[in-house]
Amino acid sequence: MPFRDPAGQYAFDLPLGWAYEPERSHLVTVCFTFWSAPAAELYVRVTPTAAPPAAEPSEWYEALEEQAPAPLTPARCGDAPAALVEIEQNEPPRRLLFVRGPRIDVRAELIGASGEQADPLPAICRSLDVPPNRLLPAFAEQEDVMRDLQAAA
């Protein structure tokens, strides 16, 4: 199921069964629930990038580790560096996917999902498109990018 957020900041595909929750979503975060298990929630949000655009992926991982609530597992989403975090000791369990962008990062957080729901994180990783990361000028400052995105909504 293709999804493009209302502000045009990102687009991705989700497995069938995940329903958009517009009343629980806002400018930088969108929420989905699974149709047959409303306790399973998915939040996708844009965040300022964890490292400067010119930083190496290793620097991004280091900066992200300082913010992450548990150890990171490095990954890739297409050409972009990514990281997975699993927090099973919490109730409900949580899984996070961070995808690096030169201007904005994307964070997907899956809460309370069991094996009954189609896992949305691999689908997001395969299909994620972040136009601001491709189309905004490379010389823009991070604060300018976030301010412009908020003004556009």
PDB file of C-alpha atoms in Angstrom:
ATOM      1  CA  MET A   1       0.000   0.000   0.000  1.00  0.00           C
ATOM      2  CA  PRO A   2       1.759   3.230  -1.098  1.00  0.00           C
ATOM      3  CA  PHE A   3       1.735   6.139   1.336  1.00  0.00           C
ATOM      4  CA  ARG A   4       2.892   9.728   0.786  1.00  0.00           C
ATOM      5  CA  ASP A   5       2.751  11.952   3.831  1.00  0.00           C
ATOM      6  CA  PRO A   6       0.581  15.080   3.485  1.00  0.00           C
ATOM      7  CA  ALA A   7       3.571  17.439   3.671  1.00  0.00           C
ATOM      8  CA  GLY A   8       5.405  15.591   0.872  1.00  0.00           C
ATOM      9  CA  GLN A   9       8.450  14.887   3.056  1.00  0.00           C
ATOM     10  CA  TYR A  10       8.554  11.143   2.392  1.00  0.00           C
ATOM     11  CA  ALA A  11       6.788   8.238   0.742  1.00  0.00           C
ATOM     12  CA  PHE A  12       6.927   4.491   1.337  1.00  0.00           C
ATOM     13  CA  ASP A  13       4.990   1.264   0.862  1.00  0.00           C
ATOM     14  CA  LEU A  14       3.336  -0.722   3.652  1.00  0.00           C
ATOM     15  CA  PRO A  15       2.008  -4.271   3.690  1.00  0.00           C
ATOM     16  CA  LEU A  16      -1.770  -4.612   3.494  1.00  0.00           C
ATOM     17  CA  GLY A  17      -3.583  -4.226   6.798  1.00  0.00           C
ATOM     18  CA  TRP A  18      -1.849  -1.084   8.066  1.00  0.00           C
ATOM     19  CA  ALA A  19      -4.324   1.802   8.302  1.00  0.00           C
ATOM     20  CA  TYR A  20      -3.351   5.482   8.382  1.00  0.00           C
ATOM     21  CA  GLU A  21      -4.544   7.319  11.521  1.00  0.00           C
ATOM     22  CA  PRO A  22      -4.874  10.982  10.463  1.00  0.00           C
ATOM     23  CA  GLU A  23      -6.202  12.157  13.841  1.00  0.00           C
ATOM     24  CA  ARG A  24      -3.051  10.824  15.568  1.00  0.00           C
ATOM     25  CA  SER A  25      -0.653  12.166  12.933  1.00  0.00           C
ATOM     26  CA  HIS A  26       0.856  15.629  12.499  1.00  0.00           C
ATOM     27  CA  LEU A  27       3.460  17.509  10.467  1.00  0.00           C
ATOM     28  CA  VAL A  28       6.538  15.394  11.138  1.00  0.00           C
ATOM     29  CA  THR A  29       4.950  12.146  12.402  1.00  0.00           C
ATOM     30  CA  VAL A  30       2.396   9.819  10.850  1.00  0.00           C
ATOM     31  CA  CYS A  31       0.690   6.986  12.705  1.00  0.00           C
ATOM     32  CA  PHE A  32      -0.705   3.667  11.467  1.00  0.00           C
ATOM     33  CA  THR A  33      -2.486   0.823  13.254  1.00  0.00           C
ATOM     34  CA  PHE A  34      -3.028  -2.722  12.092  1.00  0.00           C
ATOM     35  CA  TRP A  35      -6.678  -3.290  11.159  1.00  0.00           C
ATOM     36  CA  SER A  36      -7.168  -6.455  13.239  1.00  0.00           C
ATOM     37  CA  ALA A  37      -4.860  -5.550  16.130  1.00  0.00           C
ATOM     38  CA  PRO A  38      -5.202  -1.860  17.035  1.00  0.00           C
ATOM     39  CA  ALA A  39      -2.598  -2.254  19.796  1.00  0.00           C
ATOM     40  CA  ALA A  40       0.024  -2.661  17.048  1.00  0.00           C
ATOM     41  CA  GLU A  41       1.161   0.845  16.138  1.00  0.00           C
ATOM     42  CA  LEU A  42       3.614   2.231  13.627  1.00  0.00           C
ATOM     43  CA  TYR A  43       4.974   5.777  13.836  1.00  0.00           C
ATOM     44  CA  VAL A  44       7.071   7.232  11.020  1.00  0.00           C
ATOM     45  CA  ARG A  45       8.701  10.619  11.554  1.00  0.00           C
ATOM     46  CA  VAL A  46      11.345  12.882  10.121  1.00  0.00           C
ATOM     47  CA  THR A  47      14.080  14.136  12.398  1.00  0.00           C
ATOM     48  CA  PRO A  48      17.079  16.379  11.934  1.00  0.00           C
ATOM     49  CA  THR A  49      19.976  14.269  10.718  1.00  0.00           C
ATOM     50  CA  ALA A  50      22.107  12.824  13.505  1.00  0.00           C
ATOM     51  CA  ALA A  51      25.345  13.916  11.783  1.00  0.00           C
ATOM     52  CA  PRO A  52      26.296  16.704   9.382  1.00  0.00           C
ATOM     53  CA  PRO A  53      25.652  15.963   5.679  1.00  0.00           C
ATOM     54  CA  ALA A  54      29.375  15.602   4.898  1.00  0.00           C
ATOM     55  CA  ALA A  55      29.951  13.150   7.767  1.00  0.00           C
ATOM     56  CA  GLU A  56      30.920   9.563   7.031  1.00  0.00           C
ATOM     57  CA  PRO A  57      28.361   6.809   7.785  1.00  0.00           C
ATOM     58  CA  SER A  58      30.485   5.709  10.762  1.00  0.00           C
ATOM     59  CA  GLU A  59      30.115   9.191  12.270  1.00  0.00           C
ATOM     60  CA  TRP A  60      26.339   9.003  11.757  1.00  0.00           C
ATOM     61  CA  TYR A  61      26.210   5.631  13.545  1.00  0.00           C
ATOM     62  CA  GLU A  62      28.245   7.031  16.443  1.00  0.00           C
ATOM     63  CA  ALA A  63      25.983  10.072  16.780  1.00  0.00           C
ATOM     64  CA  LEU A  64      22.895   7.890  16.535  1.00  0.00           C
ATOM     65  CA  GLU A  65      24.177   5.477  19.198  1.00  0.00           C
ATOM     66  CA  GLU A  66      24.236   8.368  21.660  1.00  0.00           C
ATOM     67  CA  GLN A  67      20.495   8.941  21.054  1.00  0.00           C
ATOM     68  CA  ALA A  68      19.337   5.325  20.657  1.00  0.00           C
ATOM     69  CA  PRO A  69      17.554   3.635  23.561  1.00  0.00           C
ATOM     70  CA  ALA A  70      19.358   0.298  22.935  1.00  0.00           C
ATOM     71  CA  PRO A  71      22.297  -1.059  20.889  1.00  0.00           C
ATOM     72  CA  LEU A  72      22.163  -0.466  17.120  1.00  0.00           C
ATOM     73  CA  THR A  73      22.422  -3.045  14.379  1.00  0.00           C
ATOM     74  CA  PRO A  74      23.850  -1.374  11.258  1.00  0.00           C
ATOM     75  CA  ALA A  75      21.859  -1.945   8.059  1.00  0.00           C
ATOM     76  CA  ARG A  76      21.262  -0.429   4.628  1.00  0.00           C
ATOM     77  CA  CYS A  77      18.092   0.863   3.004  1.00  0.00           C
ATOM     78  CA  GLY A  78      18.986   1.027  -0.660  1.00  0.00           C
ATOM     79  CA  ASP A  79      22.038   3.286  -0.817  1.00  0.00           C
ATOM     80  CA  ALA A  80      21.321   4.910   2.545  1.00  0.00           C
ATOM     81  CA  PRO A  81      22.913   3.892   5.834  1.00  0.00           C
ATOM     82  CA  ALA A  82      20.341   2.606   8.306  1.00  0.00           C
ATOM     83  CA  ALA A  83      20.189   1.096  11.772  1.00  0.00           C
ATOM     84  CA  LEU A  84      17.797  -1.214  13.601  1.00  0.00           C
ATOM     85  CA  VAL A  85      17.069  -1.208  17.322  1.00  0.00           C
ATOM     86  CA  GLU A  86      15.063  -3.868  19.147  1.00  0.00           C
ATOM     87  CA  ILE A  87      13.751  -3.180  22.640  1.00  0.00           C
ATOM     88  CA  GLU A  88      12.148  -6.374  23.893  1.00  0.00           C
ATOM     89  CA  GLN A  89      12.363  -5.781  27.637  1.00  0.00           C
ATOM     90  CA  ASN A  90       9.693  -3.088  27.359  1.00  0.00           C
ATOM     91  CA  GLU A  91       6.027  -3.922  27.365  1.00  0.00           C
ATOM     92  CA  PRO A  92       4.947  -3.702  24.625  1.00  0.00           C
ATOM     93  CA  PRO A  93       8.119  -4.535  22.659  1.00  0.00           C
ATOM     94  CA  ARG A  94       9.411  -1.916  20.217  1.00  0.00           C
ATOM     95  CA  ARG A  95      11.480  -2.037  17.039  1.00  0.00           C
ATOM     96  CA  LEU A  96      13.004   1.054  15.464  1.00  0.00           C
ATOM     97  CA  LEU A  97      14.431   1.699  12.027  1.00  0.00           C
ATOM     98  CA  PHE A  98      16.598   4.775  11.438  1.00  0.00           C
ATOM     99  CA  VAL A  99      17.453   5.778   7.860  1.00  0.00           C
ATOM    100  CA  ARG A 100      20.064   8.440   7.194  1.00  0.00           C
ATOM    101  CA  GLY A 101      19.490  11.290   4.824  1.00  0.00           C
ATOM    102  CA  PRO A 102      21.827  14.182   4.014  1.00  0.00           C
ATOM    103  CA  ARG A 103      19.275  16.697   5.279  1.00  0.00           C
ATOM    104  CA  ILE A 104      16.657  14.765   7.274  1.00  0.00           C
ATOM    105  CA  ASP A 105      16.597  11.281   8.777  1.00  0.00           C
ATOM    106  CA  VAL A 106      13.551   9.042   8.921  1.00  0.00           C
ATOM    107  CA  ARG A 107      12.656   7.059  12.031  1.00  0.00           C
ATOM    108  CA  ALA A 108      10.061   4.285  11.941  1.00  0.00           C
ATOM    109  CA  GLU A 109       8.931   2.870  15.286  1.00  0.00           C
ATOM    110  CA  LEU A 110       6.885  -0.314  15.501  1.00  0.00           C
ATOM    111  CA  ILE A 111       5.188  -0.812  18.869  1.00  0.00           C
ATOM    112  CA  GLY A 112       3.393  -3.884  20.156  1.00  0.00           C
ATOM    113  CA  ALA A 113       3.333  -5.874  16.925  1.00  0.00           C
ATOM    114  CA  SER A 114       3.329  -9.652  17.045  1.00  0.00           C
ATOM    115  CA  GLY A 115       3.957 -12.211  14.342  1.00  0.00           C
ATOM    116  CA  GLU A 116       0.305 -11.901  13.270  1.00  0.00           C
ATOM    117  CA  GLN A 117       0.861  -8.583  11.483  1.00  0.00           C
ATOM    118  CA  ALA A 118       2.894  -8.111   8.340  1.00  0.00           C
ATOM    119  CA  ASP A 119       6.172  -6.489   9.375  1.00  0.00           C
ATOM    120  CA  PRO A 120       6.198  -2.970   7.876  1.00  0.00           C
ATOM    121  CA  LEU A 121       9.874  -2.146   8.534  1.00  0.00           C
ATOM    122  CA  PRO A 122      11.349  -4.147   5.610  1.00  0.00           C
ATOM    123  CA  ALA A 123       8.736  -2.665   3.259  1.00  0.00           C
ATOM    124  CA  ILE A 124       9.595   0.856   4.441  1.00  0.00           C
ATOM    125  CA  CYS A 125      13.305   0.142   4.015  1.00  0.00           C
ATOM    126  CA  ARG A 126      12.814  -1.168   0.455  1.00  0.00           C
ATOM    127  CA  SER A 127      10.588   1.667  -0.738  1.00  0.00           C
ATOM    128  CA  LEU A 128      11.457   4.806   1.265  1.00  0.00           C
ATOM    129  CA  ASP A 129      11.729   7.976  -0.816  1.00  0.00           C
ATOM    130  CA  VAL A 130      12.603  11.294   0.835  1.00  0.00           C
ATOM    131  CA  PRO A 131      12.341  14.104  -1.769  1.00  0.00           C
ATOM    132  CA  PRO A 132      13.848  16.819   0.501  1.00  0.00           C
ATOM    133  CA  ASN A 133      17.018  14.719   0.668  1.00  0.00           C
ATOM    134  CA  ARG A 134      17.195  14.577  -3.140  1.00  0.00           C
ATOM    135  CA  LEU A 135      15.839  17.951  -4.151  1.00  0.00           C
ATOM    136  CA  LEU A 136      16.920  20.561  -1.608  1.00  0.00           C
ATOM    137  CA  PRO A 137      20.154  22.419  -2.260  1.00  0.00           C
ATOM    138  CA  ALA A 138      23.217  20.849  -0.669  1.00  0.00           C
ATOM    139  CA  PHE A 139      24.330  24.175   0.811  1.00  0.00           C
ATOM    140  CA  ALA A 140      21.204  24.593   2.994  1.00  0.00           C
ATOM    141  CA  GLU A 141      21.665  24.488   6.747  1.00  0.00           C
ATOM    142  CA  GLN A 142      19.796  21.838   8.751  1.00  0.00           C
ATOM    143  CA  GLU A 143      17.768  24.424  10.664  1.00  0.00           C
ATOM    144  CA  ASP A 144      16.685  26.056   7.385  1.00  0.00           C
ATOM    145  CA  VAL A 145      15.499  22.715   6.003  1.00  0.00           C
ATOM    146  CA  MET A 146      13.395  21.899   9.073  1.00  0.00           C
ATOM    147  CA  ARG A 147      11.951  25.444   9.180  1.00  0.00           C
ATOM    148  CA  ASP A 148      11.026  25.268   5.465  1.00  0.00           C
ATOM    149  CA  LEU A 149       9.360  21.858   5.923  1.00  0.00           C
ATOM    150  CA  GLN A 150       7.290  23.150   8.817  1.00  0.00           C
ATOM    151  CA  ALA A 151       6.308  26.272   6.879  1.00  0.00           C
ATOM    152  CA  ALA A 152       5.200  24.162   3.904  1.00  0.00           C
ATOM    153  CA  ALA A 153       2.641  22.208   5.921  1.00  0.00           C
TER     154      ALA A 153
END
